[in-house]
Coordinates of C-alpha atoms in Angstrom, one line a residue:
X20 CA 22.0 37.4 12.6
X21 CA 19.9 40.7 12.0
X22 CA 16.8 40.9 10.4
X23 CA 15.9 44.3 8.8
X24 CA 13.6 43.6 6.2
X25 CA 9.9 42.6 6.0
X26 CA 8.0 39.4 5.2
X27 CA 5.9 38.9 2.2
X28 CA 4.2 35.5 2.0
X29 CA 2.8 33.7 -1.1
X30 CA 0.3 30.8 -1.1
X31 CA 2.2 27.7 -2.8
X32 CA -0.8 27.4 -5.3
X33 CA -1.0 31.1 -6.4
X34 CA -4.4 32.3 -4.7
X35 CA -2.7 35.9 -4.5
X36 CA -0.3 37.8 -2.2
X37 CA -0.9 38.1 1.6
X38 CA -0.7 41.6 3.1
X39 CA 2.6 42.3 4.5
X40 CA 1.9 41.4 8.4
X41 CA 4.8 43.3 10.1
X42 CA 8.2 45.0 10.2
X43 CA 10.5 42.9 12.2
X44 CA 12.8 45.2 14.4
X45 CA 16.6 44.5 14.4
X46 CA 17.6 41.6 16.8
X47 CA 20.3 39.3 17.6
X48 CA 20.0 35.6 17.8
X49 CA 21.8 35.4 21.3
X50 CA 21.1 36.3 24.8
X51 CA 24.6 37.2 25.6
X52 CA 25.7 40.8 26.0
X53 CA 25.1 42.9 22.6
X54 CA 27.7 44.3 20.5
X55 CA 27.4 47.0 18.1
X56 CA 27.0 46.0 14.5
X57 CA 30.4 47.2 13.4
X58 CA 32.1 45.6 16.2
X59 CA 34.5 42.9 16.0
X60 CA 34.2 39.6 17.8
X61 CA 36.5 36.8 18.3
X62 CA 35.2 33.6 16.8
X63 CA 33.8 31.5 19.7
X64 CA 34.4 27.8 20.2
X65 CA 32.0 25.4 18.5
X66 CA 30.5 25.0 22.0
X67 CA 29.7 28.6 22.6
X68 CA 28.4 28.9 19.2
X69 CA 26.1 26.1 19.7
X70 CA 24.8 27.7 22.9
X71 CA 24.0 30.8 21.1
X72 CA 22.0 29.2 18.5
X73 CA 20.0 27.4 21.2
X74 CA 19.3 30.3 23.0
X75 CA 18.3 32.5 20.4
X76 CA 14.8 33.4 18.9
X77 CA 12.8 30.7 16.9
X78 CA 10.6 30.8 14.1
X79 CA 7.8 31.9 16.2
X80 CA 9.4 35.1 17.2
X81 CA 9.0 36.3 13.6
X82 CA 5.4 35.7 13.0
X83 CA 3.1 38.5 14.4
X84 CA 0.8 37.4 17.2
X85 CA 2.2 34.1 17.9
X86 CA 3.2 33.3 21.2
X87 CA 6.2 31.1 21.8
X88 CA 4.8 30.1 25.0
X89 CA 1.9 28.2 23.3
X90 CA 1.7 24.7 23.6
X91 CA 2.6 22.0 20.9
X92 CA -0.9 21.3 20.4
X93 CA -1.8 24.8 19.6
X94 CA 1.0 25.3 17.3
X95 CA 0.2 22.1 15.5
X96 CA -3.5 23.6 15.2
X97 CA -2.0 27.1 13.9
X98 CA 0.3 25.4 11.1
X99 CA -2.6 23.1 10.2
X100 CA -5.1 25.9 9.7
X101 CA -5.5 27.5 6.2
X102 CA -6.5 31.1 7.3
X103 CA -6.8 31.9 3.6
X104 CA -9.1 29.3 3.0
X105 CA -12.7 29.4 4.0
X106 CA -14.2 26.1 5.2
X107 CA -17.2 26.3 2.6
X108 CA -14.5 26.5 -0.4
X109 CA -13.8 23.0 -0.1
X110 CA -17.3 21.4 -0.1
X111 CA -18.2 18.8 -3.1
X112 CA -21.4 20.7 -3.8
X113 CA -22.7 17.1 -5.2
X114 CA -20.2 17.3 -7.9
X115 CA -19.5 13.6 -9.3
X116 CA -16.2 11.5 -8.5
X117 CA -15.1 8.3 -10.7
X118 CA -12.5 6.3 -9.5
X119 CA -10.3 4.0 -11.3
X120 CA -8.1 1.5 -9.2
X121 CA -4.8 0.2 -10.3
X122 CA -2.6 -2.1 -8.6
X123 CA -2.6 -4.0 -5.3
X124 CA -5.2 -4.4 -2.6
X125 CA -3.9 -1.6 -0.7
X126 CA -4.9 0.9 -3.5
X127 CA -8.4 -0.7 -3.3
X128 CA -8.5 0.3 0.4
X129 CA -6.8 3.6 -0.4
X130 CA -9.7 4.2 -2.7
X131 CA -12.2 3.3 -0.1
X132 CA -10.6 5.7 2.4
X133 CA -10.4 8.8 -0.4
X134 CA -14.2 8.3 -1.0
X135 CA -14.9 8.3 2.6
X136 CA -13.2 11.7 3.0
X137 CA -14.7 13.2 -0.2
X138 CA -18.2 11.7 0.7
X139 CA -18.6 13.6 4.0
X140 CA -17.7 16.9 2.0
X141 CA -20.5 16.6 -0.1
X142 CA -19.5 14.8 -3.2
X143 CA -21.2 12.1 -4.9
X144 CA -19.7 8.9 -6.5
X145 CA -20.7 7.9 -10.0
X146 CA -19.9 4.5 -12.0
X147 CA -20.2 6.3 -15.3
X148 CA -17.2 8.2 -16.5
X149 CA -19.2 10.3 -18.9
X150 CA -21.0 11.7 -15.9
X151 CA -17.8 12.4 -13.9
X152 CA -17.0 15.9 -12.8
X153 CA -13.6 14.5 -11.2
X154 CA -11.8 11.6 -12.2
X155 CA -9.2 10.2 -9.7
X156 CA -6.7 7.5 -10.5
X157 CA -5.4 5.3 -7.7
X158 CA -2.0 4.5 -9.1
X159 CA 0.5 1.9 -8.5
X160 CA 4.6 2.4 -9.3
X161 CA 5.6 -1.3 -8.6
X162 CA 6.8 -2.0 -12.3
X163 CA 7.4 0.4 -15.5
X164 CA 4.4 -1.4 -17.2
X165 CA 2.0 -0.2 -14.4
X166 CA 2.9 3.5 -14.8
X167 CA 2.9 3.1 -18.5
X168 CA -0.7 2.0 -18.3
X169 CA -1.5 5.2 -16.2
X170 CA 0.4 7.3 -18.9
X171 CA -1.7 5.9 -21.5
X172 CA -4.9 6.3 -19.5
X173 CA -4.3 10.2 -18.8
X174 CA -3.6 10.7 -22.5
X175 CA -7.5 9.3 -23.0
X176 CA -8.8 11.2 -20.3
X177 CA -7.3 14.5 -21.3
X178 CA -8.9 14.1 -24.7
X179 CA -12.3 13.5 -23.1
X180 CA -11.7 16.7 -21.0
X181 CA -10.8 18.9 -23.7
X182 CA -14.2 18.3 -25.2
X183 CA -16.0 19.0 -22.2
X184 CA -14.1 22.6 -21.7
X185 CA -16.8 24.6 -23.1
X186 CA -19.5 23.1 -20.9
X187 CA -20.6 24.2 -17.5
X188 CA -18.6 21.5 -15.7
X189 CA -15.1 21.0 -16.9
X190 CA -13.7 17.8 -15.8
X191 CA -10.7 17.5 -13.3
X192 CA -8.3 14.8 -13.5
X193 CA -6.1 13.7 -10.2
X194 CA -3.5 11.1 -9.6
X195 CA -3.4 9.6 -6.3
X196 CA -1.4 6.8 -4.9
X197 CA 2.2 5.7 -5.3
X198 CA 2.9 7.2 -8.8
X199 CA 2.0 10.7 -7.5
X200 CA 4.6 10.1 -4.8
X201 CA 7.3 8.6 -7.0
X202 CA 6.6 10.9 -10.3
X203 CA 5.6 14.0 -8.7
X204 CA 7.3 16.7 -10.9
X205 CA 6.8 14.7 -14.1
X206 CA 3.2 14.1 -13.6
X207 CA 2.5 17.9 -13.0
X208 CA 4.6 19.1 -15.8
X209 CA 4.3 16.4 -18.6
X210 CA 1.8 18.1 -21.1
X211 CA -0.2 19.4 -18.1
X212 CA -2.3 16.2 -18.0
X213 CA -3.6 16.4 -14.1
X214 CA -5.0 19.0 -11.9
X215 CA -4.3 17.5 -8.5
X216 CA -1.7 15.2 -7.3
X217 CA -2.0 13.5 -3.9
X218 CA 0.3 11.0 -2.2
X219 CA -0.9 7.9 -0.1
X220 CA -0.5 10.0 3.2
X221 CA -2.4 13.2 1.6
X222 CA -6.1 12.0 1.2
X223 CA -7.3 14.0 3.9
X224 CA -6.1 17.1 1.8
X225 CA -8.2 16.1 -1.4
X226 CA -11.1 18.4 -0.5
X227 CA -8.7 21.4 -0.3
X228 CA -6.6 20.2 -3.5
X229 CA -9.9 20.0 -5.6
X230 CA -11.1 23.3 -4.2
X231 CA -7.9 24.8 -5.6
X232 CA -7.9 23.1 -9.0
X233 CA -11.6 24.5 -9.4
X234 CA -9.5 28.0 -9.1
X235 CA -7.6 27.0 -12.3
X236 CA -4.6 25.9 -10.7
X237 CA -3.0 22.7 -10.3
X238 CA -2.7 21.5 -6.5
X239 CA -0.2 19.1 -5.1
X240 CA 0.3 17.1 -1.7
X241 CA 2.8 14.3 -1.6
X242 CA 4.4 14.7 1.9
X243 CA 5.0 11.4 3.5
X244 CA 4.0 11.0 7.2
X245 CA 5.9 9.2 10.0
X246 CA 2.2 8.6 11.5
X247 CA -0.8 8.5 9.3
X248 CA -2.7 5.4 9.3
X249 CA -6.1 7.0 8.5
X250 CA -7.3 5.2 11.9
X251 CA -10.3 7.6 12.4
X252 CA -11.5 7.2 8.7
X253 CA -13.9 4.4 8.2
X254 CA -13.5 3.4 4.6
X255 CA -16.6 3.1 2.3
X256 CA -16.4 -0.3 1.6
X257 CA -17.2 -1.4 -2.2
X258 CA -16.7 -4.8 -2.0
X259 CA -18.6 -7.1 -4.7
X260 CA -21.8 -8.1 -3.1
X261 CA -20.6 -7.4 0.0
X262 CA -19.5 -10.8 0.8
X263 CA -15.7 -9.7 1.4
X264 CA -13.9 -6.5 2.3
X265 CA -10.2 -5.4 2.8
X266 CA -9.1 -3.7 6.0
X267 CA -5.9 -2.0 6.1
X268 CA -3.8 -2.5 9.6
X269 CA -0.6 -0.9 8.7
X270 CA 1.1 1.6 6.1
X271 CA 4.4 1.6 4.6
X272 CA 7.6 -0.7 5.0
X273 CA 11.2 -0.5 6.8
X274 CA 12.6 -3.5 4.9
X275 CA 14.5 -1.6 2.2
X276 CA 14.7 -4.4 -0.4
X277 CA 17.1 -3.2 -3.0
X278 CA 14.7 -3.6 -6.0
X279 CA 11.5 -2.3 -4.4
X280 CA 10.0 1.4 -4.6
X281 CA 7.6 0.8 -1.7
X282 CA 9.5 2.6 1.1
X283 CA 9.9 5.6 -0.9
X284 CA 6.3 5.9 -2.3
X285 CA 4.3 4.6 1.1
X286 CA 7.2 5.6 3.7
X287 CA 8.0 4.1 7.1
X288 CA 6.1 1.4 8.9
X289 CA 3.5 2.7 11.2
X290 CA 0.9 0.2 12.6
X291 CA -3.0 1.4 13.1
X292 CA -4.3 0.8 16.6
X293 CA -5.9 -2.4 17.5
X294 CA -9.0 -0.8 18.7
X295 CA -9.7 0.8 15.4
X296 CA -9.0 -2.1 13.2
X297 CA -11.5 -4.2 15.5
X298 CA -14.2 -1.5 15.4
X299 CA -14.0 -1.8 11.5
X300 CA -14.0 -5.7 11.5
X301 CA -17.0 -5.5 13.9
X302 CA -19.1 -3.4 11.5
X303 CA -18.5 -5.4 8.4
X304 CA -19.5 -8.4 10.6
X305 CA -22.6 -6.6 11.2
X306 CA -23.2 -6.1 7.7
X307 CA -22.9 -9.5 7.0
X308 CA -19.4 -9.7 5.7
X309 CA -18.4 -13.3 5.5
X310 CA -14.2 -13.0 4.6
X311 CA -11.8 -10.1 5.6
X312 CA -8.6 -9.7 4.3
X313 CA -5.9 -7.8 6.4
X314 CA -3.8 -5.3 4.5
X315 CA -0.3 -4.0 4.7
X316 CA 3.0 -3.5 2.8
X317 CA 4.6 -5.8 5.4
X318 CA 1.4 -6.9 7.0
X319 CA 2.9 -9.4 9.5
X320 CA 5.5 -6.7 10.8
X321 CA 2.4 -5.0 12.4
X322 CA 3.3 -3.6 16.0
X323 CA 0.7 -1.2 17.9
X324 CA 2.4 1.3 20.2
X325 CA -0.3 3.5 20.5
X326 CA -0.8 2.9 24.1
X327 CA 1.6 3.1 27.0
X328 CA 0.6 -0.3 28.2
X329 CA 1.7 -1.9 24.9
X330 CA 5.4 -0.4 24.9
X331 CA 7.2 -3.0 26.8
X332 CA 10.8 -3.9 26.6
X333 CA 10.2 -7.3 24.7
X334 CA 12.2 -7.6 21.4
X335 CA 10.2 -8.4 18.3
X336 CA 10.6 -12.2 17.4
X337 CA 11.4 -13.1 13.9
X338 CA 11.5 -16.2 11.9
X339 CA 14.4 -18.5 13.0
X340 CA 17.4 -17.7 11.0
X341 CA 15.9 -14.3 9.3
X342 CA 17.3 -10.8 10.1
X343 CA 16.8 -7.2 9.1
X344 CA 18.6 -4.3 8.0
X345 CA 17.2 -2.2 10.9
X346 CA 17.7 -2.7 14.8
X347 CA 15.4 -4.9 16.4
X348 CA 12.3 -3.2 17.7
X349 CA 10.9 -3.1 21.1
X350 CA 7.6 -3.6 22.6
X351 CA 4.0 -3.0 20.8
X352 CA 1.0 -5.6 20.1
X353 CA 2.5 -7.7 17.5
X354 CA 0.5 -9.3 14.6
X355 CA -0.3 -12.5 16.7
X356 CA -2.1 -10.4 18.9
X357 CA -4.2 -8.6 16.6
X358 CA -4.9 -12.1 14.6
X359 CA -6.3 -13.5 17.8
X360 CA -8.6 -10.5 18.4
X361 CA -9.6 -10.4 15.0
X362 CA -10.4 -14.1 14.7
X363 CA -12.7 -14.0 18.0
X364 CA -15.3 -11.3 16.5
X365 CA -17.1 -13.7 14.2
X366 CA -16.0 -17.3 13.9
X367 CA -18.3 -17.5 10.7
X368 CA -15.9 -15.1 9.0
X369 CA -13.1 -16.1 7.5
X370 CA -9.6 -14.1 8.1
X371 CA -7.0 -13.7 5.5
X372 CA -3.8 -11.4 5.1
X373 CA -1.6 -10.0 2.8
X374 CA 1.2 -9.2 1.8
X375 CA 3.8 -10.7 4.5
X376 CA 7.2 -11.0 4.6
X377 CA 9.0 -14.5 5.5
X378 CA 10.8 -13.0 8.2
X379 CA 7.9 -12.0 10.4
X380 CA 6.4 -15.8 11.0
X381 CA 7.5 -16.8 14.4
X382 CA 6.1 -20.2 15.6
X383 CA 3.2 -18.0 17.7
X384 CA 1.6 -16.7 14.5
X385 CA 1.8 -20.2 12.8
X386 CA 0.1 -21.7 15.7
X387 CA -2.6 -19.4 16.1
X388 CA -3.3 -20.1 12.2
X389 CA -3.3 -23.7 12.8
X390 CA -5.7 -23.5 16.1
X391 CA -8.4 -21.0 14.7
X392 CA -10.8 -22.7 12.3
X393 CA -11.7 -19.3 10.7
X394 CA -8.1 -18.1 9.9
X395 CA -7.5 -19.5 6.5
X396 CA -5.0 -22.0 5.9
X397 CA -3.3 -20.1 3.1
X398 CA 0.1 -18.0 3.2
X399 CA 1.7 -16.0 0.9
X400 CA 5.5 -16.5 1.1
X401 CA 7.1 -14.4 -1.3
X402 CA 10.7 -15.9 -2.2
X403 CA 11.7 -13.4 -4.8
X404 CA 14.5 -15.8 -5.9
X405 CA 16.0 -19.3 -5.2
X406 CA 19.7 -18.4 -4.9
X407 CA 21.4 -16.9 -1.9
X408 CA 23.5 -14.8 -3.9
X409 CA 20.7 -12.9 -5.6
X410 CA 18.6 -12.9 -2.3
X411 CA 21.8 -11.2 -0.7
X412 CA 21.7 -8.7 -3.6
X413 CA 18.1 -8.0 -2.8
X414 CA 18.7 -7.4 0.6
X415 CA 16.0 -9.9 1.6
X416 CA 17.3 -11.1 5.1
X417 CA 17.7 -14.9 4.2
X418 CA 19.2 -17.4 2.4
X419 CA 17.5 -20.4 0.3
X420 CA 18.2 -22.6 3.2
X421 CA 16.8 -20.6 5.6
X422 CA 13.5 -19.8 3.6
X423 CA 13.1 -23.9 2.8
X424 CA 13.3 -24.4 6.6
X425 CA 10.8 -22.0 7.1
X426 CA 8.5 -24.0 4.4
X427 CA 9.3 -27.0 6.6
X428 CA 8.3 -25.7 9.8
X429 CA 4.8 -24.0 8.4
X430 CA 3.9 -27.6 7.2
X431 CA 4.8 -29.0 10.2
X432 CA 2.5 -26.8 12.2
X433 CA 0.0 -26.5 9.8
X434 CA -0.2 -29.6 7.4
X435 CA -3.0 -28.7 5.2
X436 CA -1.5 -25.1 4.0
X437 CA -1.7 -23.8 1.0
X438 CA 1.5 -21.8 -0.4
X439 CA 1.5 -18.8 -2.8
X440 CA 4.8 -16.7 -3.6
X441 CA 6.3 -14.2 -5.8
X442 CA 9.3 -14.4 -7.9
X443 CA 11.3 -11.9 -9.8
X444 CA 13.2 -13.0 -13.1
X445 CA 16.6 -11.2 -14.3
X446 CA 17.4 -9.2 -11.3
X447 CA 20.6 -7.4 -11.3
X448 CA 23.6 -9.7 -11.7
X449 CA 21.4 -13.0 -11.9
X450 CA 23.3 -15.8 -13.8
X451 CA 22.1 -18.8 -15.5
X452 CA 23.0 -20.9 -12.5
X453 CA 21.0 -18.3 -10.1
X454 CA 17.9 -19.0 -12.4
X455 CA 18.2 -22.7 -12.5
X456 CA 18.2 -22.6 -8.5
X457 CA 15.1 -20.4 -8.7
X458 CA 13.3 -23.3 -10.8
X459 CA 14.6 -25.8 -8.5
X460 CA 13.2 -24.0 -5.5
X461 CA 9.9 -23.7 -7.2
X462 CA 9.7 -27.4 -8.0
X463 CA 10.7 -28.3 -4.4
X464 CA 8.4 -26.1 -2.3
X465 CA 5.2 -26.7 -4.5
X466 CA 3.0 -23.7 -4.8
X467 CA -0.7 -23.3 -5.4
X468 CA -0.5 -19.8 -6.8
X469 CA 2.1 -17.6 -8.0
X470 CA 2.9 -14.0 -9.2
X471 CA 5.9 -13.9 -11.5
X472 CA 7.6 -10.8 -13.2
X473 CA 10.8 -9.9 -15.0
X474 CA 12.7 -7.4 -13.1
X475 CA 11.9 -3.5 -13.8
X476 CA 14.2 -1.3 -12.2
X477 CA 12.7 1.7 -10.3
X478 CA 14.4 5.1 -9.7
X479 CA 15.4 5.9 -6.0
X480 CA 15.7 1.8 -5.1
X481 CA 19.2 0.9 -3.9
X482 CA 19.5 -1.2 -6.9
X483 CA 19.3 2.0 -9.2
X484 CA 22.2 3.6 -7.4
X485 CA 24.4 0.7 -6.5
X486 CA 23.9 -2.1 -9.0
X487 CA 23.6 -2.6 -12.8
X488 CA 20.6 -3.9 -14.6
X489 CA 22.8 -5.9 -16.6
X490 CA 20.2 -8.9 -17.4
X491 CA 19.1 -8.4 -21.3
X492 CA 15.4 -7.9 -21.8
X493 CA 15.3 -11.2 -24.0
X494 CA 17.0 -13.2 -21.4
X495 CA 14.6 -11.9 -18.7
X496 CA 11.7 -12.9 -20.7
X497 CA 13.0 -16.2 -21.5
X498 CA 13.7 -17.2 -17.6
X499 CA 10.2 -15.6 -16.9
X500 CA 8.4 -17.9 -19.3
X501 CA 10.7 -21.0 -17.9
X502 CA 9.4 -20.0 -14.3
X503 CA 5.8 -20.1 -15.6
X504 CA 6.1 -23.3 -17.0
X505 CA 7.5 -25.2 -14.2
X506 CA 5.0 -23.2 -11.9
X507 CA 2.3 -24.5 -13.9
X508 CA 3.3 -28.0 -13.7
X509 CA 3.9 -27.9 -9.8
X510 CA 0.5 -26.1 -9.5
X511 CA -1.1 -28.8 -11.3
X512 CA 0.6 -31.6 -9.3
X513 CA -0.5 -29.6 -5.9
X514 CA -4.1 -28.8 -6.8
X515 CA -4.5 -32.2 -8.5
X516 CA -4.3 -33.7 -4.8
X517 CA -7.6 -32.0 -4.2
X518 CA -9.6 -34.5 -6.3
X519 CA -11.8 -36.4 -4.5
X520 CA -12.0 -34.0 -1.5
X521 CA -14.7 -32.2 -0.3
X522 CA -13.7 -28.4 0.2
X523 CA -15.9 -25.5 2.0
X524 CA -16.3 -22.8 -0.6
X525 CA -17.3 -19.3 -0.2
X526 CA -19.5 -18.4 -3.1
X527 CA -18.1 -15.3 -5.2
X528 CA -20.8 -15.3 -7.9
X529 CA -21.6 -16.7 -11.6
X530 CA -18.6 -18.2 -13.4
X531 CA -17.6 -15.9 -16.5
X532 CA -17.4 -19.1 -18.8
X533 CA -21.3 -20.2 -18.0
X534 CA -24.3 -18.6 -16.8
X535 CA -25.0 -22.2 -15.5
X536 CA -22.1 -22.4 -13.2
X537 CA -20.9 -20.6 -9.8
X538 CA -17.5 -19.8 -9.0
X539 CA -16.1 -19.6 -5.2
X540 CA -12.7 -20.3 -3.2
X541 CA -11.7 -22.7 -0.7
X542 CA -9.8 -22.2 2.7
X543 CA -6.8 -22.4 0.8
X544 CA -7.7 -19.6 -1.8
X545 CA -8.3 -22.2 -4.6
X546 CA -10.6 -21.1 -7.0
X547 CA -13.6 -23.7 -7.5
X548 CA -16.1 -23.7 -10.4
X549 CA -19.4 -25.8 -9.9
X550 CA -22.9 -26.1 -11.4
X551 CA -25.6 -24.3 -9.9
X552 CA -27.7 -27.2 -9.9
X553 CA -27.2 -30.2 -8.0
X554 CA -27.7 -28.9 -4.5
X555 CA -30.7 -30.3 -2.6
X556 CA -31.2 -26.7 -0.8
X557 CA -32.5 -23.4 -1.6
X558 CA -31.2 -21.4 -4.1
X559 CA -27.3 -20.4 -3.7
X560 CA -26.3 -16.8 -3.1
X561 CA -23.3 -14.8 -3.5
X562 CA -21.8 -15.0 0.3
X563 CA -23.1 -18.3 1.0
X564 CA -20.9 -21.3 2.3
X565 CA -21.1 -24.5 0.3
X566 CA -19.5 -27.9 0.5
X567 CA -18.4 -28.8 -3.0
X568 CA -16.6 -32.4 -3.9
X569 CA -13.9 -31.7 -6.4
X570 CA -13.8 -33.7 -9.2
X571 CA -11.5 -34.1 -12.3
X572 CA -14.1 -31.9 -14.5
X573 CA -14.2 -29.3 -12.0
X574 CA -9.9 -29.3 -11.7
X575 CA -10.0 -28.8 -15.5
X576 CA -12.2 -26.1 -15.2
X577 CA -10.4 -24.4 -12.5
X578 CA -7.3 -24.5 -14.7
X579 CA -8.9 -22.9 -17.2
X580 CA -10.0 -19.9 -15.6
X581 CA -6.9 -19.1 -13.3
X582 CA -4.2 -18.9 -15.8
X583 CA -4.2 -15.2 -14.7
X584 CA -2.4 -16.0 -11.6
X585 CA 0.4 -17.1 -13.6
X586 CA 0.4 -14.3 -16.0
X587 CA -0.7 -11.4 -13.4
X588 CA -1.5 -8.4 -15.2
X589 CA -2.3 -4.7 -13.8
X590 CA -5.5 -5.1 -11.8
X591 CA -8.1 -2.5 -13.0
X592 CA -11.1 -1.9 -11.2
X593 CA -13.5 0.7 -12.5
X594 CA -16.1 1.9 -10.1

């Protein structure tokens, strides 16, 4: 291969043409004896050809001033630096940022990470949309309805932006998170609604992207990473009244369930080092936080291999009877190790975790939950379906019988456990018999809380490529309503067992129904409404623990205020 021409580079976002750096002299990608350009060579065998390729020059040979003998660290630093971009250009200069967070708790944590990065660059945060110079939407792609909510919001924000174009500080709009990753082309091109796009692994690049947008260009970074955990970035927690906080411990997912878009928007699993997690939890404890929720797309598959001493040869243990589509992993500190360390930091701090996968509940995790008083006796156990045939089509790695065996084992080890679950109605190929099996599973298990959805096919998933979305929309909706109805009945029975019991409740704030009432949650994550008066103590504050005796009236109030669990709408946090 001969190179005769010169190289001209163009920045991706159009700042301008770079000067021609060098003429590259003719050279051959081989260390074997040279032949003239016009000579004919007999085609070499495959082995000889591979040898020539491996011994030839690398990309570094064609870049002026770069030595091929530099260390890998130096190469990395070279590529990470934007020599055309001065450090001062990505400063915020006190511009105001407004966040809107949609979706799961991971997006809440992502908001805190993004804000931590921007704050260090001199941006300010505003709670008033009208004052914002930059509006960032942290988005969700798990369902079609979630994405449609974002499209509608972008239309509203674009109308606001046009009204401000003649002002001194035109508004910039950005999409962050899963929707940026899944719909990158559509988001940038559809009616030019956004200025910047940043995927879940690109938040470190936000200051540069915003600086490029200030120059009148659209800017995008949606590259997924095999390593990014933001372990060195301390999130700026924005918890209500400071009583609770979310702590991300891992990112991505390797399960590849056929219906799920997460592996394609969040990437492969990688876990944050134990030391980084413990440092954040200690900081929160020092700030007086009373409840921490450990977060991950598959939180209990946590596996820290960041240090050599952690990388043993012990195989990862799964729940009995469960399997995965990937090869069993080796070594690393597991979820039980992390949970053990976290629970020891502050005995008065409640520890929760979400969202787990049923396959990652070996006995050691369950026994630790039973043993530690401050690890909440509440487990989210997503079933998705009660039919073994549908579970196989979903590629969940278990059957109905295996799931029920796990439920039995959990209740044997943790008798007082509260269970919650996820279910999808109308998945590809679901028959009426499959649906009835789901209803019977709901009745047999008896959950406290449920999150139920009609199936929404997502592009890129295996279901999109291999299966047919053949259940009519009206059938999906009817089956969903039947699942909700059965869930209500069973939740009433399960929660009715609390009548007459005394529960330790963490106070969350004033009840939305009455200024004379407070609300909080039990260890089992059941919401309780109780009167402000009636306690022979000092005034009750948010973040206090109080003992509440549950009566029939309290239970009625509980059901009146918690139906949103059964009709889960898109979470919207405007802050």
